[in-house]
Short mmCIF file of C-alpha atoms and ligand atoms in Angstrom, two decimals:
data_model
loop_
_atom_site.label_atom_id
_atom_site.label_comp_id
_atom_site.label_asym_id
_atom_site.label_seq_id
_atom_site.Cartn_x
_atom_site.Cartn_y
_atom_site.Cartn_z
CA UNK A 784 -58.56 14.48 74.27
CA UNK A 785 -57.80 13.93 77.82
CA UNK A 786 -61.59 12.96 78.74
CA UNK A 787 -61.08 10.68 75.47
CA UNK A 788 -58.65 8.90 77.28
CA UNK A 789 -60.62 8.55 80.24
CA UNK A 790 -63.30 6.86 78.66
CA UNK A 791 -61.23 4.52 76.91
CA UNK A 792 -59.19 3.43 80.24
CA UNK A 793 -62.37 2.82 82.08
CA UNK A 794 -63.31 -0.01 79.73
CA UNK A 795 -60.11 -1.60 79.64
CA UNK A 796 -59.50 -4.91 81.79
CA UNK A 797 -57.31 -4.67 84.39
CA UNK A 798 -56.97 -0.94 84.09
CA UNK A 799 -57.41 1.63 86.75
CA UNK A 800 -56.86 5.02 86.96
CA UNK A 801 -55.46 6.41 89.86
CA UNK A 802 -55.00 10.47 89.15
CA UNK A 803 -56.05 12.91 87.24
CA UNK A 804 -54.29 16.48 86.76
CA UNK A 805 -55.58 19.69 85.48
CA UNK A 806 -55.29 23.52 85.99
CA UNK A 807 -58.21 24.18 84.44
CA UNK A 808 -60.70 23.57 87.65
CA UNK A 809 -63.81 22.78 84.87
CA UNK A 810 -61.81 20.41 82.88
CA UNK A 811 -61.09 18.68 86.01
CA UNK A 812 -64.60 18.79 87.21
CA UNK A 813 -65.19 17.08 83.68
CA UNK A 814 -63.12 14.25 84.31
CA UNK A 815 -65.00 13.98 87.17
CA UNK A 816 -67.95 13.64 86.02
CA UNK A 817 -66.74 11.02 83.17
CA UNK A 818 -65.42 9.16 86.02
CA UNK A 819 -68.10 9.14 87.79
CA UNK A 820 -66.89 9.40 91.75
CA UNK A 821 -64.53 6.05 90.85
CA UNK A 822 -62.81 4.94 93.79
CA UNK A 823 -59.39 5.38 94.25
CA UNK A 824 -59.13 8.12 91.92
CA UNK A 825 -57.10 11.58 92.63
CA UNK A 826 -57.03 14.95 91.55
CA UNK A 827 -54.63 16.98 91.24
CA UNK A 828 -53.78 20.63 89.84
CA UNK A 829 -50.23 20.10 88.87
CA UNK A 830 -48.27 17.72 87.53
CA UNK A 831 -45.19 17.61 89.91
CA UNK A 832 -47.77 17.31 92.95
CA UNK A 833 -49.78 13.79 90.91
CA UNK A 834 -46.53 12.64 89.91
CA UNK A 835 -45.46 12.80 93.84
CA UNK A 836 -48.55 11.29 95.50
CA UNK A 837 -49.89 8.72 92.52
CA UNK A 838 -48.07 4.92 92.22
CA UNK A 839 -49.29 5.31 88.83
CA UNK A 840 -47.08 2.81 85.97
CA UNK A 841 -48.21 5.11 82.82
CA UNK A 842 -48.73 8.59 82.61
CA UNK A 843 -51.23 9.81 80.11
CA UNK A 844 -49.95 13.69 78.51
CA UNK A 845 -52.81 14.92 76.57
CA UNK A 846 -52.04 18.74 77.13
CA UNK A 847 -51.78 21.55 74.97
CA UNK A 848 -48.93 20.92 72.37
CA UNK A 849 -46.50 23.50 73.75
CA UNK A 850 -46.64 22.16 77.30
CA UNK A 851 -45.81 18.36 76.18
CA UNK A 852 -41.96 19.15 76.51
CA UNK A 853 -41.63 20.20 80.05
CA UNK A 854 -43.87 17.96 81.26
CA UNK A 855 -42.40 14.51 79.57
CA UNK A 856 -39.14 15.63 80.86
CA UNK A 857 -40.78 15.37 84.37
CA UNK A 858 -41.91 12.32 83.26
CA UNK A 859 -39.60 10.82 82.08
CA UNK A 860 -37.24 11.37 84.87
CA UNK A 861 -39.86 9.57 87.23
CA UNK A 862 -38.91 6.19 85.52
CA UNK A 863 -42.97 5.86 84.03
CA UNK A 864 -44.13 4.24 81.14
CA UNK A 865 -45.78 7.74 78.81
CA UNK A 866 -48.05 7.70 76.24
CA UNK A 867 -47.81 11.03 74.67
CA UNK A 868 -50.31 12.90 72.17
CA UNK A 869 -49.11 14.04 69.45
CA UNK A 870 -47.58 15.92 67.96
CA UNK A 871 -44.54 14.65 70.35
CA UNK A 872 -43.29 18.35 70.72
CA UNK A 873 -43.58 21.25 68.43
CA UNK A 874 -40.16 21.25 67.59
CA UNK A 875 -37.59 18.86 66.29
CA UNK A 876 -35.20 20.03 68.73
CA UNK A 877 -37.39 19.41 71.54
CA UNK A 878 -38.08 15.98 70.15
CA UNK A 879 -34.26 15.08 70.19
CA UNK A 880 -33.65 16.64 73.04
CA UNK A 881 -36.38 13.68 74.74
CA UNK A 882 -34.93 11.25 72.76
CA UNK A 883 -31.58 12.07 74.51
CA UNK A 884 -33.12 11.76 77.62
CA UNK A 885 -34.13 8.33 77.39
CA UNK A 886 -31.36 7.30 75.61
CA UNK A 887 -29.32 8.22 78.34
CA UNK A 888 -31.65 7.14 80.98
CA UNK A 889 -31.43 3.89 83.34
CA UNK A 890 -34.59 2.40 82.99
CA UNK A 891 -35.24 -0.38 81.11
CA UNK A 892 -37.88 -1.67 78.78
CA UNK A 893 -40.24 1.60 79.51
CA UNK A 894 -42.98 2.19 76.81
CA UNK A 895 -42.66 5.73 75.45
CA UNK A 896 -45.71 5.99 72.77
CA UNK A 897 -46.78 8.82 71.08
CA UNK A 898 -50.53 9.36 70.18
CA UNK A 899 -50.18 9.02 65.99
CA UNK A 900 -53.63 6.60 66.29
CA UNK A 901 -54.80 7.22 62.62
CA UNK A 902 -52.85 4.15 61.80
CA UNK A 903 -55.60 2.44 63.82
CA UNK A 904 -58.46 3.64 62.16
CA UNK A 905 -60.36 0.08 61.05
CA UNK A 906 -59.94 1.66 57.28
CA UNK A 907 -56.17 2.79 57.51
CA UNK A 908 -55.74 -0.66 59.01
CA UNK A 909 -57.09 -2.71 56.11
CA UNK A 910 -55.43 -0.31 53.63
CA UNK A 911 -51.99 -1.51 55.51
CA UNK A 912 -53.25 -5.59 55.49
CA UNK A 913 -54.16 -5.01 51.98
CA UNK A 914 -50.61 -3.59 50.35
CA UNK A 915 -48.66 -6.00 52.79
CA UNK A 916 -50.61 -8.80 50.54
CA UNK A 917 -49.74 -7.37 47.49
CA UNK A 918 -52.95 -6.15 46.32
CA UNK A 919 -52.10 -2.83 44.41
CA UNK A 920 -47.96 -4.31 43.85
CA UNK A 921 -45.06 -1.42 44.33
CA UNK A 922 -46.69 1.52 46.42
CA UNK A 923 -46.01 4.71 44.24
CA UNK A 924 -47.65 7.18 45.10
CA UNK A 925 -49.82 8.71 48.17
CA UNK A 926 -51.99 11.08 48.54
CA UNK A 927 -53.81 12.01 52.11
CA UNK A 928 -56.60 14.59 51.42
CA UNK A 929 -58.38 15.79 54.73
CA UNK A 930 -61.02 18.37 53.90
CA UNK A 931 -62.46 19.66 57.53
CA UNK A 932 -63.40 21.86 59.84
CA UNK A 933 -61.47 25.16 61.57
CA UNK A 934 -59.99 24.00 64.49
CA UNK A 935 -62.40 23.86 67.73
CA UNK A 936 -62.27 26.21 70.13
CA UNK A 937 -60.04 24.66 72.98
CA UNK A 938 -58.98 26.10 76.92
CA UNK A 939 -57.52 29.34 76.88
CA UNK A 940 -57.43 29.17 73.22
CA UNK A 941 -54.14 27.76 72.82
CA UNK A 942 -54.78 26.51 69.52
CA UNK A 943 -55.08 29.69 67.76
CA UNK A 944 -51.34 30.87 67.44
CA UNK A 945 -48.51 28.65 65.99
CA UNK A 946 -46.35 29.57 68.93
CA UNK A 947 -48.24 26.62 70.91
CA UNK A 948 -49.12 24.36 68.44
CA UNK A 949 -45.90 24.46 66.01
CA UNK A 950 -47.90 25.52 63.21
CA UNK A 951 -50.86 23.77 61.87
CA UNK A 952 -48.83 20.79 59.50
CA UNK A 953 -46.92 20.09 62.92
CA UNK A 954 -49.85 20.24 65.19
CA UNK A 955 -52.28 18.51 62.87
CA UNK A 956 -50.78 16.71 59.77
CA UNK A 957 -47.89 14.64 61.82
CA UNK A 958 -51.02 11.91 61.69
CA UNK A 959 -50.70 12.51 58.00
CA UNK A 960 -47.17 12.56 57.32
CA UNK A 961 -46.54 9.49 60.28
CA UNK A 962 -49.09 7.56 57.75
CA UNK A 963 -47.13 8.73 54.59
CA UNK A 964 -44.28 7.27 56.51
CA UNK A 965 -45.92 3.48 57.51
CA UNK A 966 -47.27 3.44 54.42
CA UNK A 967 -44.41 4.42 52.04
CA UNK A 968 -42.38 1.58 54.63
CA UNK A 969 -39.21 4.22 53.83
CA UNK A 970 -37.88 7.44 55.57
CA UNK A 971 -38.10 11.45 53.70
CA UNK A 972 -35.93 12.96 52.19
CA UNK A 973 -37.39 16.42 50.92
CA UNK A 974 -40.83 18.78 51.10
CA UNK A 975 -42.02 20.72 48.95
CA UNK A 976 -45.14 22.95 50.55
CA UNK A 977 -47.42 25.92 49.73
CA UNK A 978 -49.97 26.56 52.29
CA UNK A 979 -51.44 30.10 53.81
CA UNK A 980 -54.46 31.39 56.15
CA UNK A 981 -57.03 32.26 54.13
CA UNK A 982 -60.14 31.94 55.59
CA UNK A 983 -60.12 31.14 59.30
CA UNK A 984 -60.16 33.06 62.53
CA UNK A 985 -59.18 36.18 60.37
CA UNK A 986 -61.82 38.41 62.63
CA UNK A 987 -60.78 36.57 66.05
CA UNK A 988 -58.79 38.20 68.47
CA UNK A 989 -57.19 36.94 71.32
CA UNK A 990 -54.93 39.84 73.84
CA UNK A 991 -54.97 42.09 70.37
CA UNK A 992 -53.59 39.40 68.32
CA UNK A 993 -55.01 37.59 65.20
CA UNK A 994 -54.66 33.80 65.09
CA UNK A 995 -51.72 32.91 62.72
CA UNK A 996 -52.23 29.52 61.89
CA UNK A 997 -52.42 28.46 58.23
CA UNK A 998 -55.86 26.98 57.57
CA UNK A 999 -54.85 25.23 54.20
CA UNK A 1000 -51.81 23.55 52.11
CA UNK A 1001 -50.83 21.07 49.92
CA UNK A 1002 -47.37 18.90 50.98
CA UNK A 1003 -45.51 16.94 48.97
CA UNK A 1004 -42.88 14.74 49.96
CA UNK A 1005 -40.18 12.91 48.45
CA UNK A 1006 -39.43 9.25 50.27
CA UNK A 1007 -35.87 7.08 49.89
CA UNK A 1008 -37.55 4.14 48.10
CA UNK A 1009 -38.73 7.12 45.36
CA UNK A 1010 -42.38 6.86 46.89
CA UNK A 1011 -43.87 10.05 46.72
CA UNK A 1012 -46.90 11.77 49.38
CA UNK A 1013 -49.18 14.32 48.70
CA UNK A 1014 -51.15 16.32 51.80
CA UNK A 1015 -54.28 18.30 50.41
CA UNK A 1016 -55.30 19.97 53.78
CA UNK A 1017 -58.49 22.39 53.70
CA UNK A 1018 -59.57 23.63 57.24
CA UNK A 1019 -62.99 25.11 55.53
CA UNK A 1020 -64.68 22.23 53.79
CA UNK A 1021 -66.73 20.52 56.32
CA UNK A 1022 -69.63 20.63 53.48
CA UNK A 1023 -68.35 17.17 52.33
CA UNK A 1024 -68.61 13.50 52.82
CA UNK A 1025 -65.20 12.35 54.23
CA UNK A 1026 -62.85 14.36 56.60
CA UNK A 1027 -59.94 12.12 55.24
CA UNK A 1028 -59.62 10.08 52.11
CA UNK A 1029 -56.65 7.94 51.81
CA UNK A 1030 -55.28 6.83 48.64
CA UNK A 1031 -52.43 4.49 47.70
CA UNK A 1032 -51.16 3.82 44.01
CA UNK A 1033 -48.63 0.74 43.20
CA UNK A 1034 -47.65 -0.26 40.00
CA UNK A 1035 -51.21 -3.02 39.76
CA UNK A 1036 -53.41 -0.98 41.39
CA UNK A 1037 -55.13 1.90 43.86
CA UNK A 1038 -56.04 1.43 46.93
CA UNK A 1039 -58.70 4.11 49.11
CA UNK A 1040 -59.66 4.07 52.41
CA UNK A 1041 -62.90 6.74 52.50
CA UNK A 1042 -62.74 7.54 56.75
CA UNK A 1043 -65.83 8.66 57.33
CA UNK A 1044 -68.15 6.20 55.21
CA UNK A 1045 -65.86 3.95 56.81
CA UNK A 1046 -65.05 2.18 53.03
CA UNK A 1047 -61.78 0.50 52.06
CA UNK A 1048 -61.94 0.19 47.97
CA UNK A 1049 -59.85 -2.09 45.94
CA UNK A 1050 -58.91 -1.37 42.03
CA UNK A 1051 -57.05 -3.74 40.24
CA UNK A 1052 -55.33 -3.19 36.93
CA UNK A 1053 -55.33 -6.74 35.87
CA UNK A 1054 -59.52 -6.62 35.49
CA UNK A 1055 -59.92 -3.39 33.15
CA UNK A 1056 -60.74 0.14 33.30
CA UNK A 1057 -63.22 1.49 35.74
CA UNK A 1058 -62.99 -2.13 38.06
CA UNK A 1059 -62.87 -1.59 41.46
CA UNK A 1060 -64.55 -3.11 44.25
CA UNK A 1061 -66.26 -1.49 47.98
CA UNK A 1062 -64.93 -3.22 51.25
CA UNK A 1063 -67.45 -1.86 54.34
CA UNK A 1064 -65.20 -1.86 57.32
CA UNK A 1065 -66.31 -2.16 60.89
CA UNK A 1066 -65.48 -1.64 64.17
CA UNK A 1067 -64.74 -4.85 66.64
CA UNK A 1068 -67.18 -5.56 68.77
CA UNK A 1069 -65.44 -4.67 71.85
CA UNK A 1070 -63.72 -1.34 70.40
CA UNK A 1071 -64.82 2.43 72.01
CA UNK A 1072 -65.83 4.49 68.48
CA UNK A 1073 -64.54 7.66 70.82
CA UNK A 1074 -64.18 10.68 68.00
CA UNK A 1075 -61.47 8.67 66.44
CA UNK A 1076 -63.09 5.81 64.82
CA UNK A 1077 -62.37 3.74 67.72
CA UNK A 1078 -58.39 4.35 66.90
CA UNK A 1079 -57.37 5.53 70.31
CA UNK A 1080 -58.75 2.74 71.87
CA UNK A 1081 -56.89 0.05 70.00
CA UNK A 1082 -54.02 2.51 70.69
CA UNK A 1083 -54.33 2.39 74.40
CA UNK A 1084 -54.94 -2.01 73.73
CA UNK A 1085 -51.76 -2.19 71.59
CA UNK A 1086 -49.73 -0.15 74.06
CA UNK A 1087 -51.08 -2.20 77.34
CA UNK A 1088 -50.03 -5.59 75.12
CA UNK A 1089 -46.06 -4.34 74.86
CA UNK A 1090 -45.47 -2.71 78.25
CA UNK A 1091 -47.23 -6.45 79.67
CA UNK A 1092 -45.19 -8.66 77.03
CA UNK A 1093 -41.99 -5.79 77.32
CA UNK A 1094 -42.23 -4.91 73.74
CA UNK A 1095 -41.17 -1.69 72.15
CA UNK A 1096 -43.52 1.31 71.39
CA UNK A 1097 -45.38 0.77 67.92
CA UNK A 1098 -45.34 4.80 67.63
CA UNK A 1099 -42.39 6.15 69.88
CA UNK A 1100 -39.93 8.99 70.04
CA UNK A 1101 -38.53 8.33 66.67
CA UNK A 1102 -41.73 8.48 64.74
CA UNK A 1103 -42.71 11.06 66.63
CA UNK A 1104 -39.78 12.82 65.61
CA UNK A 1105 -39.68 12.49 62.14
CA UNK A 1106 -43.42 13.17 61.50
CA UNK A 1107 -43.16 17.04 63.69
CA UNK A 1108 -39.83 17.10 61.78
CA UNK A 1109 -42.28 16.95 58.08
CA UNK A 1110 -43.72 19.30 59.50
CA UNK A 1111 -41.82 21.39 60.22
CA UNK A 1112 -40.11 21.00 56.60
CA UNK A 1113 -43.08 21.88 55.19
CA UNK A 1114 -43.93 25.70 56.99
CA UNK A 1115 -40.18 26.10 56.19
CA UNK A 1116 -40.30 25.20 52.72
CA UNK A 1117 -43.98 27.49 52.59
CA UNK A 1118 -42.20 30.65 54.35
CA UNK A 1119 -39.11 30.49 52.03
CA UNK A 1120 -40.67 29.31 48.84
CA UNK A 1121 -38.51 26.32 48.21
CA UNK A 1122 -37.48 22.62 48.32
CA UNK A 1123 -36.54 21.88 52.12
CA UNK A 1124 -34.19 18.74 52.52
CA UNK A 1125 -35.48 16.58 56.21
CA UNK A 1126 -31.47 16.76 57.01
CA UNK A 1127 -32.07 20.70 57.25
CA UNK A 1128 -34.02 20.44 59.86
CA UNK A 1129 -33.21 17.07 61.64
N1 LIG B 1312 -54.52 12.12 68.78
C1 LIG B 1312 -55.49 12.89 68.36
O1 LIG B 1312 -56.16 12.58 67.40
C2 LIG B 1312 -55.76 14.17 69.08
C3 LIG B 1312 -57.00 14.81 68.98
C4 LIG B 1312 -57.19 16.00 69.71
C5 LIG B 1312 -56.16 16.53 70.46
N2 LIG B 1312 -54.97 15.88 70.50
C6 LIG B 1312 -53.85 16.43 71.28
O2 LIG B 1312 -54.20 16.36 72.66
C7 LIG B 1312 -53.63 17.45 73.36
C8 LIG B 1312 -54.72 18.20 74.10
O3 LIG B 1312 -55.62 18.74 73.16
P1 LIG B 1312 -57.12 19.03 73.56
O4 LIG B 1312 -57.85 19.09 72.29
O5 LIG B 1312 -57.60 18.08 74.59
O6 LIG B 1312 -56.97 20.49 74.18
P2 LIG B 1312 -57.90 21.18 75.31
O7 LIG B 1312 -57.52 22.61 75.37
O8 LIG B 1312 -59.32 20.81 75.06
O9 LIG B 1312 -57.45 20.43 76.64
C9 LIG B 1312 -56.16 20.54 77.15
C10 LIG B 1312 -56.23 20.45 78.65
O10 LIG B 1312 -54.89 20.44 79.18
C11 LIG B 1312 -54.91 21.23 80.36
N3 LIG B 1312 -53.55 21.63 80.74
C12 LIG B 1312 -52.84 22.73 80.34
N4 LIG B 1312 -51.62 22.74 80.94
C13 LIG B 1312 -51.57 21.63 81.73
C14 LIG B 1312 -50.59 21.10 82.60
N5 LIG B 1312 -49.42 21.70 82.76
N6 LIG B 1312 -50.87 19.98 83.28
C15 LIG B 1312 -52.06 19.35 83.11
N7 LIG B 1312 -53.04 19.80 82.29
C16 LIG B 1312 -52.79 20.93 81.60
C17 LIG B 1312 -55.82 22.40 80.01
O11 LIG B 1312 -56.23 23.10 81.16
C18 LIG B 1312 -56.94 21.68 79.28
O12 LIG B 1312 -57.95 21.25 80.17
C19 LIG B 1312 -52.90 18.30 72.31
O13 LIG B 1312 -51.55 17.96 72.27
C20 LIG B 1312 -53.57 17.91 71.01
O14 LIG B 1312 -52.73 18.07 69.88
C21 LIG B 1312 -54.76 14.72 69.86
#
């Protein structure tokens, strides 16, 4: 994701990058290479040491989940605008425990933004333009089904144990559930989850131990307004058209964004059964696709525009917050077999 960030910043006007930290010699020798011998540029195996000897203004975190905590603490404390993957932390008390940080910090009007950029995605986009103009009425219901791949394989295999990645609807659904959240335009209330391994990285081993990350669920949660989500997650059904279909009910009508035919379709109640009509959306001109449908780019755009104009974060530590804290709701409510309120575990 790191490298993804690279090649986004290298595009952008008035942009340059001025470090670059990794452990992992190769992945460094990768950014390397993406960079291309840029001038000015400095490498670094350690955080502490870049944040020292780099007059950098933003600081980048796209490290393994468990390590974002430490390190945006650092960060933090150096005064520097972050933009932090997601998910923010990979638990809720590590997210408030951030939050407290900057609340009590003295610097003023720093951007902290945290990396939820599927409400970029061209498609997600014109769903949100469309129900803002009324097109399907009072949102109702939504339902987010991503039907994927396993997880790649990723350094030192961090991925593989819920330890580092606070469980598969933390590490990988906050997108979902930050989405259910913008698009709902209302806060949760309760989750309701059943969920289980099933299929993947059963025969992997890693030190003796089998991966223990659930590899399919379905989510639903209740929202204040009475909106209600659905997440149908399937790790093992890359034999399909679209990793994620997105689809919003109001009371006149359904809206769908299809992600990976890159479709927005509109149904409207008031012309009859079986209406509907196919919007193709595309990219603008000037966005990087990148693997995320040209999301983390506008992400990086919309994040430049506040720290210049000293706006707030679209996507900061609160939204970060409450979409790890879904999450976390949700592997609670799947280990004890019940109805988990958000104030449980907020
Ligand atoms: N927003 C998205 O859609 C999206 C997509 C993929 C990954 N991510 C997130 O990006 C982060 C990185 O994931 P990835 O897929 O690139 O994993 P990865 O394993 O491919 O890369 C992580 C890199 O971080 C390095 N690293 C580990 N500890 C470090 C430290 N203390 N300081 C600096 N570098 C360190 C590793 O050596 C490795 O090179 C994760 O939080 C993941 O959830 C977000």
């Amino acid at each position: 994701m790191g490298l993804e960030h690279i090649r986004n910043l290298v595009v952008m006007p008035d942009v340059q990058i001025v470090g670059v930290c990794d452990p992992h010699t190769p992945s460094l020798e990768k950014a390397r290479r993406v960079l291309n011998r840029m001038e000015g540029v400095r490498y670094f195996a350690n955080h502490l040491e870049m944040l020292g000897h780099c007059d950098a203004d933003v600081v980048v975190i796209a490290t393994p989940n468990h390590t974002h905590f430490h390190i945006a603490k650092d960060v933090l404390n150096c005064g520097k605008h972050i933009l932090i993957e997601k998910p923010l932390c990979i638990t809720v008390s590590e997210c408030l425990e951030l939050q407290q940080i900057e609340a009590t910090s003295s610097v003023e009007d720093r951007v902290v933004w945290v990396g939820l950029e599927y409400r970029y995605m061209a498609p997600t986009a014109r769903v949100r333009q469309e129900i803002d103009k009324g097109a399907i009425g009072k949102v109702r219901m939504i339902t987010i089904r991503e039907h994927r791949y396993p997880f790649l394989e990723k350094v030192d295999d961090w991925n593989r144990f819920n330890a580092n990645t606070g469980g598969t609807l933390v590490e990988k659904c906050c997108h979902f559930f930050d989405l259910m959240c913008v698009l709902a335009k209302s806060s949760p209330v309760s989750v309701m989850a059943s969920g289980s391994q099933d299929v993947n990285h059963l025969a992997e081993t890693y030190g003796g131990r089998t991966p223990d990350i659930l590899d399919n669920a379905y989510v639903i949660v209740n929202f204040e307004n009475g909106v209600r989500g659905m997440l149908d997650l399937c790790m093992f059904a890359e034999a399909s058209k679209n990793e994620q279909e997105i689809c919003v009910v109001g009371d006149k009508g359904k809206i769908e964004a299809l992600i990976s035919e890159s479709v927005v379709r509109i149904g409207k109640r008031k012309n009859g059964y079986g209406t509907f009509q196919d919007f193709p959306i595309e990219l603008e001109k000037d966005v990087v696709q990148g693997f995320h449908h040209g999301a983390s780019f506008v992400e990086h755009r919309q994040m430049q525009e506040a720290i210049r104009n000293g706006r707030k974060a679209d996507i900061g530590l609160i939204e970060g917050l409450i979409s790890v804290a879904i999450g976390q709701a949700a592997h609670m409510s799947i280990d004890q077999g019940r109805l988990v309120l958000i104030s449980e575990v907020l």
